[in-house]
Coordinates of C-alpha atoms in Angstrom, one line a residue:
M1 CA 1.0 14.3 38.7
K2 CA 3.2 11.5 37.2
I3 CA 2.0 9.8 34.0
T4 CA 3.5 6.6 32.7
L5 CA 2.8 5.0 29.4
V6 CA 3.5 1.3 29.9
G7 CA 4.0 -1.3 27.1
M8 CA 2.6 -4.7 28.4
G9 CA 4.3 -6.8 25.6
S10 CA 2.1 -10.0 25.2
G11 CA -0.5 -8.5 27.6
T12 CA 0.5 -10.8 30.5
P13 CA 2.3 -10.0 33.7
G14 CA 5.3 -12.1 32.6
G15 CA 5.7 -9.8 29.6
L16 CA 6.3 -6.6 31.6
T17 CA 9.7 -5.0 32.1
V18 CA 10.8 -4.5 35.7
R19 CA 10.3 -0.7 35.3
G20 CA 6.9 -1.2 33.7
L21 CA 5.9 -3.5 36.6
A22 CA 7.0 -0.9 39.1
A23 CA 5.1 1.9 37.3
L24 CA 1.9 -0.2 37.4
Q25 CA 2.1 -1.2 40.9
G26 CA 2.8 2.4 42.0
A27 CA -0.1 3.8 40.1
G28 CA -3.3 5.1 41.7
L29 CA -5.1 4.8 38.4
I30 CA -4.6 2.5 35.4
I31 CA -6.2 3.2 32.0
G32 CA -6.2 0.9 29.0
A33 CA -8.0 -1.6 27.0
R34 CA -10.3 -3.9 28.9
R35 CA -8.2 -7.1 27.9
L36 CA -5.0 -5.5 29.4
L37 CA -6.8 -4.3 32.6
Q38 CA -8.0 -7.9 33.2
N39 CA -4.4 -9.2 33.1
L40 CA -2.6 -6.8 35.3
P41 CA 0.0 -8.2 37.8
D42 CA -0.7 -8.6 41.5
G43 CA -0.3 -5.5 43.6
C44 CA -2.0 -3.1 41.2
T45 CA -4.9 -0.7 42.1
G46 CA -8.4 -1.7 41.6
N47 CA -9.0 1.8 40.3
R48 CA -9.1 1.0 36.5
T49 CA -10.9 2.6 33.6
A50 CA -11.2 0.9 30.3
L51 CA -10.5 3.4 27.5
Y52 CA -8.6 3.2 24.3
K53 CA -9.4 6.5 22.3
T54 CA -6.7 9.1 22.6
D55 CA -9.0 12.0 23.3
E56 CA -10.9 10.2 26.0
I57 CA -7.6 9.1 27.7
C58 CA -6.2 12.6 27.5
A59 CA -9.4 14.1 29.0
L60 CA -9.4 11.7 31.8
L61 CA -5.8 12.3 32.6
Q62 CA -6.4 16.1 32.9
E63 CA -9.4 15.5 35.2
A64 CA -8.3 12.5 37.4
G65 CA -6.0 14.3 39.8
C66 CA -4.2 11.1 40.7
E67 CA -0.6 11.5 42.0
Q68 CA 0.5 8.6 39.7
T69 CA -1.3 7.3 36.7
A70 CA -0.4 4.6 34.1
V71 CA -1.7 4.0 30.7
V72 CA -1.2 0.5 29.4
F73 CA -0.7 -0.6 25.7
S74 CA -0.1 -4.1 24.2
G75 CA 3.1 -4.8 22.7
D76 CA 5.8 -2.1 22.5
T77 CA 4.9 1.6 22.8
G78 CA 7.0 2.3 19.8
F79 CA 5.7 -0.4 17.4
Y80 CA 2.4 0.4 15.7
S81 CA 1.0 1.5 19.1
G82 CA -1.6 3.9 20.2
A83 CA 1.0 5.3 22.5
G84 CA 2.3 7.4 19.7
A85 CA -0.9 9.4 19.4
L86 CA -1.3 9.8 23.1
C87 CA 2.3 11.2 23.4
R88 CA 1.5 13.9 20.7
A89 CA -1.8 14.8 22.5
L90 CA 0.1 15.1 25.9
D91 CA 2.8 17.2 24.3
A92 CA 0.1 19.5 22.7
A93 CA -1.4 19.9 26.2
D94 CA 1.9 20.5 27.7
I95 CA 1.5 17.5 30.1
P96 CA 4.7 15.7 31.1
Y97 CA 4.8 11.9 30.9
T98 CA 7.3 9.0 30.9
V99 CA 7.3 6.0 28.5
E100 CA 8.3 2.5 29.6
P101 CA 8.4 0.3 26.4
G102 CA 7.4 -3.3 26.2
V103 CA 8.3 -6.4 24.1
S104 CA 6.8 -6.2 20.6
S105 CA 5.2 -9.0 18.8
V106 CA 7.9 -9.1 16.1
Q107 CA 10.4 -9.7 19.0
L108 CA 8.3 -12.4 20.4
L109 CA 7.9 -14.2 17.1
A110 CA 11.7 -13.9 16.3
A111 CA 12.5 -15.3 19.8
A112 CA 10.1 -18.2 19.3
L113 CA 11.7 -19.0 15.9
G114 CA 15.2 -18.5 17.2
R115 CA 16.0 -16.0 14.5
P116 CA 17.1 -12.4 14.3
W117 CA 14.6 -10.0 12.9
Q118 CA 16.8 -7.0 11.8
D119 CA 16.5 -8.0 8.2
W120 CA 12.6 -8.4 8.2
Q121 CA 10.4 -5.9 6.7
L122 CA 7.6 -4.8 9.1
V123 CA 4.1 -4.0 7.9
S124 CA 0.9 -3.3 9.7
A125 CA -2.4 -4.8 8.4
H126 CA -4.2 -4.0 11.7
G127 CA -7.2 -2.0 10.7
C128 CA -5.6 -0.4 7.8
A129 CA -5.2 -0.8 4.1
C130 CA -2.4 -3.1 3.1
D131 CA -1.1 -4.6 -0.1
P132 CA 0.7 -7.8 0.9
V133 CA 1.8 -8.6 -2.6
A134 CA 3.6 -5.3 -3.0
A135 CA 5.0 -5.6 0.4
C136 CA 6.5 -9.1 -0.2
Q137 CA 8.0 -8.3 -3.6
K138 CA 11.1 -6.6 -2.0
G139 CA 13.1 -9.7 -1.5
V140 CA 13.2 -10.0 2.3
P141 CA 11.0 -11.8 4.9
T142 CA 7.9 -9.7 5.6
F143 CA 6.4 -9.5 9.0
F144 CA 2.6 -8.5 9.2
L145 CA 0.6 -7.3 12.2
T146 CA -2.9 -8.5 11.6
G147 CA -6.4 -7.5 13.0
G148 CA -9.8 -6.5 12.0
R149 CA -10.7 -7.7 8.5
E150 CA -7.1 -8.7 7.6
T151 CA -6.1 -12.0 9.2
P152 CA -3.1 -14.3 8.4
A153 CA -5.5 -16.4 6.2
T154 CA -6.8 -13.4 4.2
L155 CA -3.3 -12.1 3.6
C156 CA -2.2 -15.5 2.5
A157 CA -5.1 -15.9 0.2
R158 CA -4.1 -12.7 -1.6
L159 CA -0.5 -13.7 -1.9
A160 CA -1.5 -17.2 -3.3
A161 CA -3.7 -15.5 -5.9
A162 CA -0.7 -13.5 -7.0
G163 CA 1.3 -16.7 -7.6
Y164 CA 3.2 -16.9 -4.2
G165 CA 1.2 -20.0 -3.1
E166 CA 4.3 -22.1 -2.5
V167 CA 6.1 -19.5 -0.4
I168 CA 6.6 -20.6 3.2
A169 CA 5.1 -18.5 5.9
T170 CA 4.6 -18.8 9.8
V171 CA 1.6 -17.7 11.9
G172 CA 2.3 -16.8 15.5
E173 CA -0.8 -17.0 17.7
N174 CA -1.1 -15.6 21.2
L175 CA 2.6 -15.0 21.3
G176 CA 4.2 -14.7 24.8
S177 CA 1.1 -16.5 26.5
D178 CA 0.4 -20.0 27.6
A179 CA -1.7 -20.4 24.5
Q180 CA 1.2 -19.6 22.2
R181 CA 1.2 -21.6 18.9
L182 CA 3.3 -21.4 15.7
V183 CA 2.1 -22.8 12.5
T184 CA 4.5 -23.0 9.5
D185 CA 3.3 -24.0 6.1
T186 CA 2.9 -22.9 2.5
V187 CA 1.0 -19.6 1.9
A188 CA -1.6 -21.7 0.0
A189 CA -2.2 -24.0 2.9
L190 CA -2.3 -21.2 5.6
A191 CA -4.9 -19.4 3.5
Q192 CA -7.3 -22.4 4.2
Q193 CA -7.0 -22.1 8.0
Q194 CA -8.3 -20.2 10.9
F195 CA -6.3 -18.5 13.5
A196 CA -6.7 -16.8 16.8
P197 CA -7.6 -13.0 16.8
L198 CA -4.1 -12.3 18.3
S199 CA -2.0 -13.5 15.5
V200 CA 0.9 -12.3 13.3
L201 CA 2.2 -13.5 10.1
L202 CA 5.8 -13.9 8.8
A203 CA 6.1 -14.5 5.0
E204 CA 9.5 -15.8 3.9
R205 CA 11.3 -14.3 0.9
C206 CA 9.1 -14.1 -2.2
P207 CA 10.6 -14.1 -5.7
A208 CA 11.1 -10.4 -6.6
P209 CA 9.9 -9.3 -9.9
P210 CA 12.7 -8.3 -12.4
R211 CA 13.4 -4.6 -12.2
R212 CA 14.1 -2.7 -15.3
T213 CA 13.7 0.8 -16.9
P214 CA 10.2 1.6 -18.1
G215 CA 9.2 0.2 -21.5
L216 CA 8.6 -3.5 -21.3
P217 CA 8.6 -5.4 -24.7
D218 CA 5.3 -5.3 -26.3
E219 CA 5.2 -9.1 -26.7
V220 CA 5.1 -9.6 -22.9
F221 CA 1.6 -8.2 -22.8
L222 CA -1.6 -10.0 -23.7
R223 CA -3.1 -7.9 -26.3
G224 CA -5.8 -9.5 -28.5
K225 CA -7.3 -7.0 -31.0
T226 CA -7.2 -4.1 -28.6
P227 CA -4.9 -1.1 -29.5
M228 CA -1.8 -0.9 -27.3
T229 CA 0.6 1.9 -26.4
K230 CA 4.0 0.7 -27.9
Q231 CA 7.1 0.1 -25.8
E232 CA 9.0 3.2 -26.8
V233 CA 6.0 5.4 -26.2
R234 CA 5.3 3.8 -22.8
A235 CA 8.9 4.5 -21.8
A236 CA 8.4 8.1 -22.8
V237 CA 5.1 8.4 -20.9
L238 CA 6.6 7.1 -17.7
A239 CA 9.4 9.5 -18.0
K240 CA 7.1 12.4 -18.6
L241 CA 4.9 11.5 -15.6
A242 CA 8.1 11.0 -13.3
V243 CA 6.2 8.2 -11.4
R244 CA 7.4 7.8 -7.8
P245 CA 7.1 4.7 -5.7
N246 CA 4.0 5.7 -3.6
D247 CA 2.2 7.8 -6.3
T248 CA -1.6 7.6 -7.0
L249 CA -1.9 7.3 -10.7
W250 CA -4.7 7.5 -13.3
D251 CA -4.7 5.8 -16.7
V252 CA -7.7 7.0 -18.7
G253 CA -8.5 5.0 -21.8
A254 CA -6.4 2.1 -20.6
G255 CA -6.7 -0.2 -23.6
T256 CA -4.8 -3.5 -22.8
G257 CA -3.6 -2.0 -19.6
S258 CA 0.2 -1.9 -20.7
V259 CA 0.7 1.6 -19.3
S260 CA -1.3 0.8 -16.2
V261 CA 0.8 -2.2 -15.6
E262 CA 4.1 -0.2 -16.0
M263 CA 2.7 2.4 -13.6
A264 CA 1.9 -0.2 -11.0
L265 CA 5.3 -1.7 -11.3
A266 CA 6.9 1.8 -11.0
A267 CA 4.7 2.7 -8.0
P268 CA 4.6 -0.6 -5.8
E269 CA 3.6 1.3 -2.7
G270 CA 1.1 3.5 -4.6
R271 CA -2.2 2.9 -6.4
V272 CA -3.1 2.8 -10.0
Y273 CA -6.7 3.5 -11.2
A274 CA -7.5 2.5 -14.9
A275 CA -10.6 3.5 -16.7
E276 CA -11.7 1.6 -19.9
C277 CA -15.1 1.5 -21.6
D278 CA -14.6 -1.6 -23.9
A279 CA -15.5 -4.8 -22.2
D280 CA -12.9 -6.9 -24.2
A281 CA -10.2 -4.5 -23.3
C282 CA -11.2 -4.7 -19.6
E283 CA -10.7 -8.5 -19.8
L284 CA -7.4 -8.0 -21.1
I285 CA -6.4 -5.5 -18.3
C286 CA -7.5 -8.1 -15.7
Q287 CA -5.4 -10.7 -17.4
N288 CA -2.4 -8.5 -17.7
R289 CA -2.8 -7.4 -14.1
A290 CA -2.8 -11.1 -13.0
K291 CA 0.2 -11.9 -15.2
F292 CA 2.2 -9.1 -13.6
A293 CA 0.8 -9.7 -10.2
V294 CA 0.2 -5.9 -9.8
Q295 CA -2.5 -6.0 -7.1
N296 CA -2.2 -2.2 -6.8
L297 CA -3.9 -1.8 -10.1
H298 CA -7.7 -1.0 -9.8
L299 CA -10.0 -1.2 -12.9
T300 CA -13.2 0.8 -13.5
Q301 CA -15.2 -0.2 -16.6
G302 CA -16.9 3.0 -17.9
L303 CA -16.6 6.1 -19.9
A304 CA -14.5 9.0 -18.6
P305 CA -15.1 11.5 -17.0
E306 CA -18.1 9.8 -15.3
A307 CA -15.8 6.7 -14.5
L308 CA -13.4 8.9 -12.5
A309 CA -16.0 10.2 -10.1
D310 CA -15.0 8.1 -7.0
W311 CA -11.3 7.9 -7.6
P312 CA -8.8 9.5 -5.2
A313 CA -6.9 12.6 -6.2
P314 CA -4.0 11.7 -8.5
D315 CA -0.4 12.6 -8.4
A316 CA 0.0 11.9 -12.1
V317 CA -2.5 11.2 -15.0
F318 CA -2.0 9.6 -18.4
I319 CA -4.8 10.0 -20.9
G320 CA -4.4 7.5 -23.7
G321 CA -8.0 7.6 -25.0
S322 CA -10.8 10.1 -24.4
K323 CA -13.8 9.1 -26.7
G324 CA -14.2 12.9 -27.4
N325 CA -14.3 13.9 -23.7
L326 CA -10.7 15.1 -23.5
R327 CA -11.5 18.6 -22.0
A328 CA -13.8 17.2 -19.4
I329 CA -11.2 14.6 -18.5
V330 CA -8.5 17.1 -18.0
D331 CA -10.9 19.2 -16.0
A332 CA -11.7 16.2 -13.7
A333 CA -8.0 15.5 -13.2
L334 CA -7.1 19.0 -12.4
T335 CA -10.1 19.7 -10.1
A336 CA -9.0 16.6 -8.2
N337 CA -5.5 17.8 -7.9
P338 CA -4.4 21.1 -9.6
A339 CA -0.8 20.0 -9.1
A340 CA -1.3 16.7 -10.9
R341 CA 1.4 15.8 -13.5
L342 CA -0.4 15.1 -16.8
C343 CA 0.6 13.4 -20.0
I344 CA -1.8 13.0 -22.9
S345 CA -1.2 10.8 -26.0
A346 CA -2.4 12.0 -29.4
I347 CA -2.2 10.6 -32.9
A348 CA -4.6 13.0 -34.6
L349 CA -3.7 16.6 -35.0
E350 CA -7.3 17.4 -33.8
T351 CA -6.5 15.6 -30.5
L352 CA -3.2 17.5 -30.2
Q353 CA -5.1 20.8 -30.6
Q354 CA -7.8 19.8 -28.1
A355 CA -5.1 18.7 -25.6
V356 CA -3.2 22.1 -25.8
A357 CA -6.5 24.0 -25.5
A358 CA -7.6 22.0 -22.4
L359 CA -4.3 22.7 -20.7
T360 CA -4.2 26.4 -21.7
A361 CA -7.7 26.8 -20.3
H362 CA -6.2 26.0 -16.8
G363 CA -3.4 28.5 -17.4
L364 CA -0.9 25.8 -18.1
T365 CA 1.7 25.7 -20.9
A366 CA 1.7 22.5 -22.9
Q367 CA 5.0 20.7 -23.8
V368 CA 4.5 18.8 -27.0
T369 CA 6.8 15.8 -28.0
Q370 CA 6.6 14.0 -31.3
I371 CA 7.7 10.3 -31.3
A372 CA 7.9 8.3 -34.4
V373 CA 9.1 4.7 -34.0
S374 CA 10.7 2.5 -36.8
R375 CA 11.5 -1.2 -36.2
S376 CA 13.1 -3.9 -38.4
R377 CA 11.2 -7.1 -38.6
A378 CA 12.9 -10.4 -39.5
A379 CA 11.5 -12.0 -42.7
G380 CA 13.7 -15.0 -43.6
S381 CA 17.1 -13.5 -44.2
L382 CA 15.6 -10.1 -44.7
H383 CA 14.8 -7.2 -42.4
L384 CA 11.8 -5.1 -43.2
L385 CA 11.6 -1.5 -42.0
M386 CA 8.2 -1.0 -40.2
A387 CA 7.3 2.7 -39.7
N388 CA 4.5 3.6 -37.2
N389 CA 2.4 6.7 -37.2
P390 CA 3.9 9.5 -35.2
V391 CA 2.5 10.0 -31.6
F392 CA 2.4 13.3 -29.9
L393 CA 2.8 13.4 -26.1
I394 CA 1.5 16.5 -24.5
A395 CA 2.6 17.2 -21.0
R396 CA 1.9 20.2 -18.6
E397 CA 4.6 22.6 -17.7

């Protein structure tokens, strides 16, 4: 039995490679999505089965008994294709196969625009979670596969809401077919339009946010009357948490959201979940989220630990305020992920003792760091020395 996985490119006969065409015309059974089976080239068998789920295809391949069978996929078999999952399933079943790649949608769009694509960032928003703002903040053109709930218009709407409405983008509809259409306009304008189901999006270079070490100046945050973790303490918190680009992070008792924002900037491919019970503070968090365009920051208004109930397991947790529930919050974090990195801020010695006890109860050793910040403030020709209360940072070891 010979099995060939064939990439059909645009899904039309003209998009096939010569080897792919030969594999299809020589097959006694062809399996694939209904749309592809309806557009097979002349000379192909009428023995066709519309399937797209890997387990169903694998089961049929084991039962069919055809001398030659082809499984067709749209685009290229190596570019966000279901072919990858089928290859792994066939490997596990010890069934040999051959792969004939096709032309991908990114190649078709680049050819239609007369541009190279080697410097584009490639992102799939087809049936999966996608943060277009974080993706586009890397300073290179970004290509998006779209599908399901995410369309070129919805992606552009999210980019426009983050302040990138004037960025130029191109939508490619029905690439490689007679109905191919390219639409180039601003992100804001494309967000108001409708496009064919088979569409992709290319967003040109977006202004990249300035990169710096953690500890943004206090004055860049909107604050109101809500207490805020100061710049020097924020820098230490981020260092203790050792935030990585794709981490899932919790900020409990988020206040103005200054730590949440710094976490979101440090983890552009991750997610930050902030909990805050005060309504005015929540409004400030929303304003600071919009100011810094950190769409990966998610806010829950409520009291911890109840507010944490539906959050995904964290890689790292900052507890800046607990409203007397510190032990329960630590328990919730370590139950979700016993290996989570924790950092707790304490001003009162009572809070320090509670934090140490909460970590000790889980068999963890607490590392305590005391930070006292003094700043000079200009007053005419004088500088006044301003001393803050010491802050204790308690981290797990």
